Amino acid sequence: DGPFAVINADDYYGKETFRLVHEELIKEKADSERYSFCMVGFRVENTLTENGYVSRGVCETDANGYLTKVTEHLKIEKAGEDAQSIMEDRTVMLCGCTPVSMNMWGFTKDFVTEAWEGFPEFLEKGIAANPEKCEYYLPSVVTRLIESDKAVVKVLTSSDKWYGVTYKEDKPMVQKAMADMHASGRYPEKLWK
């Protein structure tokens, strides 16, 4: 019945990221004609693994920092200080500072209604195209609302490093990062006592 944040349950986003979304969600919104959402954009260089490809939503913004489009790139890997996205017909180079969505969103309750209303069309097309792989991506719902001028999405920039286990080989690196954050006092050893 009010604003809420959406995250992937198996990812570590960092303390600053949660603060940014909270502060944006509690602001009074002046534009009542469009939904006012937010998302955190991570620098792609802070989201990559040494162990293979990752999928990321590459974000495009306008001059005021509002999202204009999220494009799913399914095969991104490190390329020196930067990254590259391997596509069917070409390779796209991405600056390490390119903002990507890691599914840290701030929505109003209207998002649920809009996602529900778009689901039958997605299901019909997705099952016809590829029933084993069709997935109702949050960014596709957001992009549809932006393109129809029903929503604006403020992109909040986080310098936090994102951690997740995409490959089993990532586990030791994530464990070490958590141990280092605990040792430095940035992250508690136990969240609940």
mmCIF file of C-alpha atoms in Angstrom:
data_model
loop_
_atom_site.group_PDB
_atom_site.id
_atom_site.type_symbol
_atom_site.label_atom_id
_atom_site.label_comp_id
_atom_site.label_asym_id
_atom_site.label_seq_id
_atom_site.Cartn_x
_atom_site.Cartn_y
_atom_site.Cartn_z
ATOM 1 C CA ASP A 1 0.000 0.000 0.000
ATOM 2 C CA GLY A 2 3.003 2.304 -0.298
ATOM 3 C CA PRO A 3 6.500 2.689 -1.761
ATOM 4 C CA PHE A 4 8.725 -0.374 -1.640
ATOM 5 C CA ALA A 5 12.128 -1.593 -2.777
ATOM 6 C CA VAL A 6 12.807 -4.697 -4.870
ATOM 7 C CA ILE A 7 16.085 -6.602 -4.745
ATOM 8 C CA ASN A 8 17.431 -9.986 -5.738
ATOM 9 C CA ALA A 9 17.479 -11.996 -2.513
ATOM 10 C CA ASP A 10 20.833 -13.633 -3.243
ATOM 11 C CA ASP A 11 22.878 -10.490 -3.890
ATOM 12 C CA TYR A 12 24.844 -8.085 -1.700
ATOM 13 C CA TYR A 13 24.207 -4.466 -2.698
ATOM 14 C CA GLY A 14 26.004 -2.442 -0.035
ATOM 15 C CA LYS A 15 24.823 -0.092 2.687
ATOM 16 C CA GLU A 16 24.941 3.088 0.571
ATOM 17 C CA THR A 17 22.635 1.517 -1.991
ATOM 18 C CA PHE A 18 19.844 0.906 0.526
ATOM 19 C CA ARG A 19 20.250 4.427 1.918
ATOM 20 C CA LEU A 20 19.947 5.949 -1.560
ATOM 21 C CA VAL A 21 16.721 4.074 -2.360
ATOM 22 C CA HIS A 22 15.199 4.847 1.036
ATOM 23 C CA GLU A 23 15.929 8.564 0.746
ATOM 24 C CA GLU A 24 14.410 8.706 -2.743
ATOM 25 C CA LEU A 25 11.270 6.765 -1.794
ATOM 26 C CA ILE A 26 10.409 9.043 1.148
ATOM 27 C CA LYS A 27 10.629 12.241 -0.927
ATOM 28 C CA GLU A 28 7.431 14.060 -1.830
ATOM 29 C CA LYS A 29 6.834 13.823 -5.562
ATOM 30 C CA ALA A 30 5.653 16.922 -7.466
ATOM 31 C CA ASP A 31 4.738 15.185 -10.759
ATOM 32 C CA SER A 32 1.466 13.429 -10.019
ATOM 33 C CA GLU A 33 0.685 12.689 -13.678
ATOM 34 C CA ARG A 34 3.387 10.019 -13.955
ATOM 35 C CA TYR A 35 4.585 7.321 -11.604
ATOM 36 C CA SER A 36 7.832 8.256 -9.891
ATOM 37 C CA PHE A 37 10.199 5.305 -9.494
ATOM 38 C CA CYS A 38 13.924 4.986 -8.852
ATOM 39 C CA MET A 39 16.681 2.484 -9.399
ATOM 40 C CA VAL A 40 20.302 2.147 -8.399
ATOM 41 C CA GLY A 41 22.797 2.063 -11.224
ATOM 42 C CA PHE A 42 26.037 0.266 -10.425
ATOM 43 C CA ARG A 43 29.223 0.824 -12.393
ATOM 44 C CA VAL A 44 29.527 -2.265 -14.607
ATOM 45 C CA GLU A 45 33.144 -2.691 -13.444
ATOM 46 C CA ASN A 46 31.820 -3.245 -9.883
ATOM 47 C CA THR A 47 29.531 -6.086 -10.966
ATOM 48 C CA LEU A 48 31.703 -8.451 -12.999
ATOM 49 C CA THR A 49 33.196 -11.831 -12.197
ATOM 50 C CA GLU A 50 36.569 -13.274 -13.170
ATOM 51 C CA ASN A 51 34.855 -16.572 -13.955
ATOM 52 C CA GLY A 52 32.774 -15.991 -17.093
ATOM 53 C CA TYR A 53 29.914 -14.032 -18.586
ATOM 54 C CA VAL A 54 27.158 -12.204 -16.706
ATOM 55 C CA SER A 55 23.806 -10.709 -17.717
ATOM 56 C CA ARG A 56 23.220 -7.043 -16.935
ATOM 57 C CA GLY A 57 20.625 -4.406 -17.736
ATOM 58 C CA VAL A 58 22.630 -1.619 -19.403
ATOM 59 C CA CYS A 59 21.050 1.746 -18.538
ATOM 60 C CA GLU A 60 20.667 4.834 -20.680
ATOM 61 C CA THR A 61 19.826 8.142 -18.983
ATOM 62 C CA ASP A 62 18.889 11.649 -20.032
ATOM 63 C CA ALA A 63 20.800 14.806 -19.075
ATOM 64 C CA ASN A 64 18.867 15.030 -15.773
ATOM 65 C CA GLY A 65 19.722 11.507 -14.623
ATOM 66 C CA TYR A 66 16.392 9.902 -15.503
ATOM 67 C CA LEU A 67 16.285 6.488 -17.085
ATOM 68 C CA THR A 68 15.392 6.418 -20.768
ATOM 69 C CA LYS A 69 15.973 2.710 -21.418
ATOM 70 C CA VAL A 70 17.313 -0.531 -19.947
ATOM 71 C CA THR A 71 18.646 -3.075 -22.433
ATOM 72 C CA GLU A 72 19.367 -6.605 -21.282
ATOM 73 C CA HIS A 73 22.857 -7.731 -22.328
ATOM 74 C CA LEU A 74 23.190 -11.462 -21.762
ATOM 75 C CA LYS A 75 26.965 -12.003 -22.221
ATOM 76 C CA ILE A 76 29.099 -9.321 -20.560
ATOM 77 C CA GLU A 77 32.673 -9.999 -19.510
ATOM 78 C CA LYS A 78 35.720 -8.068 -18.328
ATOM 79 C CA ALA A 79 37.863 -6.428 -21.000
ATOM 80 C CA GLY A 80 40.829 -4.864 -19.215
ATOM 81 C CA GLU A 81 39.561 -1.886 -17.170
ATOM 82 C CA ASP A 82 36.261 -1.984 -19.034
ATOM 83 C CA ALA A 83 33.764 -4.602 -20.227
ATOM 84 C CA GLN A 84 32.480 -6.030 -23.456
ATOM 85 C CA SER A 85 29.063 -7.342 -24.381
ATOM 86 C CA ILE A 86 29.106 -10.221 -26.829
ATOM 87 C CA MET A 87 25.998 -10.123 -28.997
ATOM 88 C CA GLU A 88 24.875 -12.354 -31.871
ATOM 89 C CA ASP A 89 26.054 -9.950 -34.563
ATOM 90 C CA ARG A 90 28.686 -7.815 -32.847
ATOM 91 C CA THR A 91 30.691 -7.031 -29.713
ATOM 92 C CA VAL A 92 29.875 -3.795 -27.856
ATOM 93 C CA MET A 93 32.546 -2.195 -25.677
ATOM 94 C CA LEU A 94 31.313 -0.761 -22.368
ATOM 95 C CA CYS A 95 33.215 1.780 -20.280
ATOM 96 C CA GLY A 96 33.766 0.499 -16.736
ATOM 97 C CA CYS A 97 31.628 3.405 -15.483
ATOM 98 C CA THR A 98 28.580 2.381 -17.573
ATOM 99 C CA PRO A 99 25.566 2.173 -15.242
ATOM 100 C CA VAL A 100 23.878 -1.213 -15.070
ATOM 101 C CA SER A 101 20.793 -2.384 -13.272
ATOM 102 C CA MET A 102 21.324 -5.081 -10.677
ATOM 103 C CA ASN A 103 17.603 -5.140 -9.877
ATOM 104 C CA MET A 104 17.650 -2.660 -7.004
ATOM 105 C CA TRP A 105 14.430 -0.757 -7.696
ATOM 106 C CA GLY A 106 12.241 1.662 -5.763
ATOM 107 C CA PHE A 107 8.576 1.545 -6.785
ATOM 108 C CA THR A 108 5.216 2.886 -5.748
ATOM 109 C CA LYS A 109 2.302 0.487 -5.384
ATOM 110 C CA ASP A 110 1.246 1.398 -8.953
ATOM 111 C CA PHE A 111 4.067 -0.738 -10.320
ATOM 112 C CA VAL A 112 2.373 -3.939 -9.166
ATOM 113 C CA THR A 113 -0.827 -3.009 -11.010
ATOM 114 C CA GLU A 114 1.069 -2.140 -14.197
ATOM 115 C CA ALA A 115 3.162 -5.337 -14.091
ATOM 116 C CA TRP A 116 0.035 -7.428 -13.577
ATOM 117 C CA GLU A 117 -1.754 -5.751 -16.482
ATOM 118 C CA GLY A 118 1.181 -6.407 -18.840
ATOM 119 C CA PHE A 119 1.635 -10.048 -17.833
ATOM 120 C CA PRO A 120 -0.922 -11.693 -20.183
ATOM 121 C CA GLU A 121 0.666 -10.101 -23.276
ATOM 122 C CA PHE A 122 4.159 -11.101 -22.103
ATOM 123 C CA LEU A 123 3.018 -14.655 -21.421
ATOM 124 C CA GLU A 124 1.383 -15.033 -24.817
ATOM 125 C CA LYS A 125 4.466 -13.763 -26.685
ATOM 126 C CA GLY A 126 7.022 -15.442 -24.415
ATOM 127 C CA ILE A 127 5.518 -18.908 -24.583
ATOM 128 C CA ALA A 128 5.152 -18.676 -28.363
ATOM 129 C CA ALA A 129 8.772 -17.496 -28.822
ATOM 130 C CA ASN A 130 10.669 -19.614 -26.284
ATOM 131 C CA PRO A 131 8.636 -21.354 -23.562
ATOM 132 C CA GLU A 132 11.671 -22.747 -21.735
ATOM 133 C CA LYS A 133 13.505 -19.423 -21.454
ATOM 134 C CA CYS A 134 10.829 -16.718 -21.323
ATOM 135 C CA GLU A 135 11.268 -14.474 -18.290
ATOM 136 C CA TYR A 136 9.221 -11.429 -17.301
ATOM 137 C CA TYR A 137 12.050 -8.964 -16.654
ATOM 138 C CA LEU A 138 11.306 -6.025 -14.344
ATOM 139 C CA PRO A 139 13.293 -3.698 -16.646
ATOM 140 C CA SER A 140 11.000 -4.558 -19.558
ATOM 141 C CA VAL A 141 7.973 -3.404 -17.538
ATOM 142 C CA VAL A 142 9.822 -0.225 -16.542
ATOM 143 C CA THR A 143 10.877 0.465 -20.141
ATOM 144 C CA ARG A 144 7.281 0.033 -21.343
ATOM 145 C CA LEU A 145 6.059 2.561 -18.742
ATOM 146 C CA ILE A 146 8.797 5.056 -19.663
ATOM 147 C CA GLU A 147 8.116 4.722 -23.387
ATOM 148 C CA SER A 148 4.383 5.264 -22.840
ATOM 149 C CA ASP A 149 5.185 8.341 -20.676
ATOM 150 C CA LYS A 150 3.464 6.790 -17.660
ATOM 151 C CA ALA A 151 6.561 6.785 -15.425
ATOM 152 C CA VAL A 152 9.849 8.486 -14.691
ATOM 153 C CA VAL A 153 12.743 6.642 -13.071
ATOM 154 C CA LYS A 154 15.485 8.510 -11.226
ATOM 155 C CA VAL A 155 18.822 6.702 -11.565
ATOM 156 C CA LEU A 156 20.726 6.795 -8.291
ATOM 157 C CA THR A 157 24.437 6.089 -8.616
ATOM 158 C CA SER A 158 26.166 3.837 -6.108
ATOM 159 C CA SER A 159 29.889 3.428 -5.712
ATOM 160 C CA ASP A 160 29.303 0.221 -3.722
ATOM 161 C CA LYS A 161 30.629 -3.033 -5.098
ATOM 162 C CA TRP A 162 27.935 -5.572 -5.851
ATOM 163 C CA TYR A 163 28.571 -9.170 -4.800
ATOM 164 C CA GLY A 164 26.855 -12.303 -5.975
ATOM 165 C CA VAL A 165 27.641 -15.885 -6.826
ATOM 166 C CA THR A 166 27.053 -16.293 -10.545
ATOM 167 C CA TYR A 167 29.485 -19.218 -10.804
ATOM 168 C CA LYS A 168 30.511 -21.656 -8.051
ATOM 169 C CA GLU A 169 34.055 -20.322 -8.470
ATOM 170 C CA ASP A 170 32.784 -16.895 -7.254
ATOM 171 C CA LYS A 171 31.972 -18.233 -3.784
ATOM 172 C CA PRO A 172 35.484 -17.895 -2.225
ATOM 173 C CA MET A 173 35.771 -14.272 -3.467
ATOM 174 C CA VAL A 174 32.372 -13.366 -1.976
ATOM 175 C CA GLN A 175 33.208 -15.127 1.287
ATOM 176 C CA LYS A 176 36.494 -13.208 1.520
ATOM 177 C CA ALA A 177 34.751 -9.892 0.761
ATOM 178 C CA MET A 178 32.184 -10.537 3.527
ATOM 179 C CA ALA A 179 34.940 -11.561 5.977
ATOM 180 C CA ASP A 180 36.937 -8.404 5.138
ATOM 181 C CA MET A 181 33.844 -6.204 5.643
ATOM 182 C CA HIS A 182 33.173 -7.912 8.969
ATOM 183 C CA ALA A 183 36.785 -7.471 10.105
ATOM 184 C CA SER A 184 36.689 -3.755 9.231
ATOM 185 C CA GLY A 185 33.373 -3.220 11.032
ATOM 186 C CA ARG A 186 31.443 -2.372 7.829
ATOM 187 C CA TYR A 187 29.214 -5.448 8.008
ATOM 188 C CA PRO A 188 28.098 -7.496 11.042
ATOM 189 C CA GLU A 189 29.089 -11.131 11.370
ATOM 190 C CA LYS A 190 25.511 -12.015 12.351
ATOM 191 C CA LEU A 191 22.567 -9.964 11.142
ATOM 192 C CA TRP A 192 20.222 -11.254 13.849
ATOM 193 C CA LYS A 193 21.155 -12.399 17.332
#
